[in-house]
Coordinates of C-alpha atoms in Angstrom, one line a residue:
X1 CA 0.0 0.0 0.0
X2 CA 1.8 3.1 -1.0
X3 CA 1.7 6.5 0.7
X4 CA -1.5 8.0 -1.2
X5 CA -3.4 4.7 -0.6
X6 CA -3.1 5.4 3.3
X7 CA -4.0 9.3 3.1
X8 CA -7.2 8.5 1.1
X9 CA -7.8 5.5 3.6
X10 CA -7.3 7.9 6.6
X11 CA -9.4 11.1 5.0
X12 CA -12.1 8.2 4.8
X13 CA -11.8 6.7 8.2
X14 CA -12.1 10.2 9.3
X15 CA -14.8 11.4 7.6
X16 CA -16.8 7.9 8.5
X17 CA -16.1 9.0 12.1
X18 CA -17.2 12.3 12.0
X19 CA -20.7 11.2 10.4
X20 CA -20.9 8.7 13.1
X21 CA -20.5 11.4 15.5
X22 CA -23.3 13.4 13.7
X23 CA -25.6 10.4 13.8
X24 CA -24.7 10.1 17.6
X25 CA -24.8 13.8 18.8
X26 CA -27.2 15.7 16.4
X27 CA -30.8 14.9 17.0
X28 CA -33.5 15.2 14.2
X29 CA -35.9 18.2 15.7
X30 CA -40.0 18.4 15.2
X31 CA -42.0 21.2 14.6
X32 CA -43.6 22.6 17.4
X33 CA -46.5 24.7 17.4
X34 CA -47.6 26.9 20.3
X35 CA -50.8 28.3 20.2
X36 CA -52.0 30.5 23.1
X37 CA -54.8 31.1 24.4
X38 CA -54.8 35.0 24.8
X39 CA -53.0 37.6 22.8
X40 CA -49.7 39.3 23.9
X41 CA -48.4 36.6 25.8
X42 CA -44.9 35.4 25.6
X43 CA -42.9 32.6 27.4
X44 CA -39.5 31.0 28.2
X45 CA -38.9 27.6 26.9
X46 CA -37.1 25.3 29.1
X47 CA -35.0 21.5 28.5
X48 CA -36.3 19.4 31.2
X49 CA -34.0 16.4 31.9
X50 CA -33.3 14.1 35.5
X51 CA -30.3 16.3 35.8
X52 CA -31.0 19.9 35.1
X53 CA -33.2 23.0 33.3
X54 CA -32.3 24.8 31.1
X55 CA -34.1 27.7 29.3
X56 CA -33.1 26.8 25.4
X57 CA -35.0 29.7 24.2
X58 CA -38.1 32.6 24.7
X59 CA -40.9 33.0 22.3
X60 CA -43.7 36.1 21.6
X61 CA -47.1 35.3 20.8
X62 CA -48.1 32.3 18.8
X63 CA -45.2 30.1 17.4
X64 CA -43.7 27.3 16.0
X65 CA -40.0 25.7 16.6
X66 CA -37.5 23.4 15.8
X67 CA -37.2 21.1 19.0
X68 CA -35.6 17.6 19.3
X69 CA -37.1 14.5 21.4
X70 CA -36.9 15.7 24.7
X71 CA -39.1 17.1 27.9
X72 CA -39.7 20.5 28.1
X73 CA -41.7 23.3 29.8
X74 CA -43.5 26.3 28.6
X75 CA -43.0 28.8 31.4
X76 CA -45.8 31.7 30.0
X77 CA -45.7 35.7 31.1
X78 CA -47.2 39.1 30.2
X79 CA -45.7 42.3 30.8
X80 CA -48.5 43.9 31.6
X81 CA -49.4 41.2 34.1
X82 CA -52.4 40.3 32.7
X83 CA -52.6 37.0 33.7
X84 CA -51.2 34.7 36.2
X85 CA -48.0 33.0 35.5
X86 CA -48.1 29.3 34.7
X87 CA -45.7 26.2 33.5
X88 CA -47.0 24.0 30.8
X89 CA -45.2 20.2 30.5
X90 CA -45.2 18.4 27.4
X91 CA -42.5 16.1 25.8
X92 CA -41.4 15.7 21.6
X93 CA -41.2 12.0 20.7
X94 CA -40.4 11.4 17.2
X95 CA -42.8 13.6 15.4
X96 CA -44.5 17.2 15.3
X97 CA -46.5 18.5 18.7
X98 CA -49.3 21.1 18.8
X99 CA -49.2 22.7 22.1
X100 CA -52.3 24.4 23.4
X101 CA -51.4 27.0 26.5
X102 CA -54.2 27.2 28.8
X103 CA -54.1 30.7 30.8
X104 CA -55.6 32.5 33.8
X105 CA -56.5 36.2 34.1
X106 CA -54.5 37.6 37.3
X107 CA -56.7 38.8 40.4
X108 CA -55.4 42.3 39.8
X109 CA -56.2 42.4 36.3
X110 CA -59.7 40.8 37.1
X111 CA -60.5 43.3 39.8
X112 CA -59.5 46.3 37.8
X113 CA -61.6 45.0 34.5
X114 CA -64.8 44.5 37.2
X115 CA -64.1 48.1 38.6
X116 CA -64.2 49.5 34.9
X117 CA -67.2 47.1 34.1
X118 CA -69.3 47.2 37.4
X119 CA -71.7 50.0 36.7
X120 CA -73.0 49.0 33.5
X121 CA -73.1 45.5 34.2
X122 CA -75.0 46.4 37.2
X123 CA -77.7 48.6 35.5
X124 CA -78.1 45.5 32.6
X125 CA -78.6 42.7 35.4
X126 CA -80.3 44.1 37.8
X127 CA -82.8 45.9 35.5
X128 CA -83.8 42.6 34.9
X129 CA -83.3 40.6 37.4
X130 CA -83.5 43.1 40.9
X131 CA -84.2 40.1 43.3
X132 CA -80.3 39.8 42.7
X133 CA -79.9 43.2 44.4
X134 CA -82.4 43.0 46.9
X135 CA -82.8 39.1 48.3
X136 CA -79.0 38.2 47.0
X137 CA -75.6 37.8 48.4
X138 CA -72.4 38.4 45.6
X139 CA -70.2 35.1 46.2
X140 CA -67.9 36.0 43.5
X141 CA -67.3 37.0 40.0
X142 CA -64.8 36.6 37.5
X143 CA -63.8 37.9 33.9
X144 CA -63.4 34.9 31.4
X145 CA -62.8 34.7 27.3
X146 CA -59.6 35.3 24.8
X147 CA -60.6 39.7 25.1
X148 CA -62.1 39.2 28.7
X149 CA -65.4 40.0 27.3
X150 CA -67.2 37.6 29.3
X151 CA -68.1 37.9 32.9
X152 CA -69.8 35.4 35.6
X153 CA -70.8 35.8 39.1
X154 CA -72.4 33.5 41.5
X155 CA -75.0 34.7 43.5
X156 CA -76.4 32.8 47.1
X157 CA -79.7 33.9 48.6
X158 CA -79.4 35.8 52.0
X159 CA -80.1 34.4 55.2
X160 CA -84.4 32.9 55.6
X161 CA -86.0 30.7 56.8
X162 CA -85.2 26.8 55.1
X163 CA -82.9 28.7 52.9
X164 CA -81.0 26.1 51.0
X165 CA -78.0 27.5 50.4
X166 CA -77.9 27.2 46.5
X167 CA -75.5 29.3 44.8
X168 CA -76.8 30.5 41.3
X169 CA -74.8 32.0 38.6
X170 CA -75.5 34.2 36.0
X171 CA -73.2 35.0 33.0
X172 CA -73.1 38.3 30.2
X173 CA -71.0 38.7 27.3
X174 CA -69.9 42.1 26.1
X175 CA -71.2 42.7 22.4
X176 CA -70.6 45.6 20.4
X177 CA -69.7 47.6 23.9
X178 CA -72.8 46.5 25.5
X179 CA -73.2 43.8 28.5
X180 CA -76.0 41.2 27.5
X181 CA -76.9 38.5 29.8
X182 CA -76.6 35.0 28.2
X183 CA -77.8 33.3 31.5
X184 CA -81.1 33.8 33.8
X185 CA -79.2 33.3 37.3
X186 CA -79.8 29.4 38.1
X187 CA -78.2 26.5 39.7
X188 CA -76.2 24.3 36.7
X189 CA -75.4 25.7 33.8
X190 CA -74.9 23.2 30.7
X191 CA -74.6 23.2 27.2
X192 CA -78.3 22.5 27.2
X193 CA -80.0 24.7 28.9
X194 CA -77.5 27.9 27.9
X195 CA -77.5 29.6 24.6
X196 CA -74.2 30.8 22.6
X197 CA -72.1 30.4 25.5
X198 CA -68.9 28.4 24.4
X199 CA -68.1 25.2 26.1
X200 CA -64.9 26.1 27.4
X201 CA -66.7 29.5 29.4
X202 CA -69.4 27.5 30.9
X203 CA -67.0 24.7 32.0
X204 CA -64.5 27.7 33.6
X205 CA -67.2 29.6 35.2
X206 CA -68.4 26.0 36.7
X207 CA -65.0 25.6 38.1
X208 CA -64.2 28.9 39.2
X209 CA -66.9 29.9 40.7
X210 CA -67.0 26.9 42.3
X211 CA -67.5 27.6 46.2
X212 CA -64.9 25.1 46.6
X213 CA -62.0 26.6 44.5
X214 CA -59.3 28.1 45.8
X215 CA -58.7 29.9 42.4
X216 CA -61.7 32.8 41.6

């Protein structure tokens, strides 16, 4: 074998290895998309492995990247602090992931919307409904929906005789800068006795409002 025989044989032995090395090291990465569920939201995206975290990169908005197979979490923010801060899981495994990021309004945010809101949602519900006002204690009351343009508060009757203690809600919806109730105040809401109230609101305000959550 003469001298160029072994330089070609070593250029290829080295090149063999450093493919090897590819295959090894350099993980094929899936798309990711990141769809949130309010606007102006951005978030820190994390490597989660037994040993460590590591933020591998931050995001604004809706948004799809390049990740390989892995754990990770979303860790979601606003600046104007808009909503309460919240870590998403999920894990890539050997294709594309659509990630759906589930938020919460803040309490401050919620209480300064209600402030704003208060007097005209006050003049539409108890217009028509003024038992509310007169036989009714306010449990609580939240602001739900993408443009917090829907609003639900649970309402307990005060203190009689036999009272039973039922707490009934009542939900409005902001259209075209007005406040329109979409619920008479009652007991259960469901998808059958409501009318044009999204799934997801009614099943929030159920949880929400819930007198056992911790979370209003």
């Amino acid at each position: 074998m003469n001298r160029r025989n072994i330089i070609i044989g070593s250029i290829t032995l080295a090149i063999l290895t450093l493919i090897l090395l590819a295959i090894m090291f350099i993980q094929p990465t899936h798309t990711i998309s990141i769809t949130f569920d309010k606007e102006n939201l951005s978030a820190k995206i994390y490597r989660n492995t037994s040993k460590s975290t590591s933020e591998i990169t931050s995001i604004n908005g809706n948004s799809k990247i390049q990740l390989s197979d892995g754990k990770y979490i979303i860790k979601t923010s606003s600046k104007s602090g808009s909503i309460n801060e919240n870590s998403t899981e999920f894990t890539v495994k050997g294709s594309d992931e659509n990630i759906s990021v589930k938020t919460e309004y803040s309490q401050k945010f919620m209480s300064s919307k209600i402030n704003e809101y208060r007097s005209d949602i006050s003049e539409v519900l108890f217009a028509k409904y003024p038992e509310l006002k007169s036989s009714f204690i306010l449990q609580k009351e939240i602001i739900l929906g993408n443009n917090a343009d829907w609003y639900a508060a649970s309402y307990q009757r005060g203190v009689i005789d036999r009272n039973s203690g039922d707490i009934y809600t009542v939900i409005l919806k902001k259209e075209n800068n007005k406040w329109v109730i979409k619920t008479k105040p009652q007991i259960i809401n469901t998808i059958y006795n409501t009318k044009d109230i999204p799934e997801d609101i009614l099943s929030e305000t159920a949880s929400r409002l819930s007198p056992f959550s911790t979370n209003s």
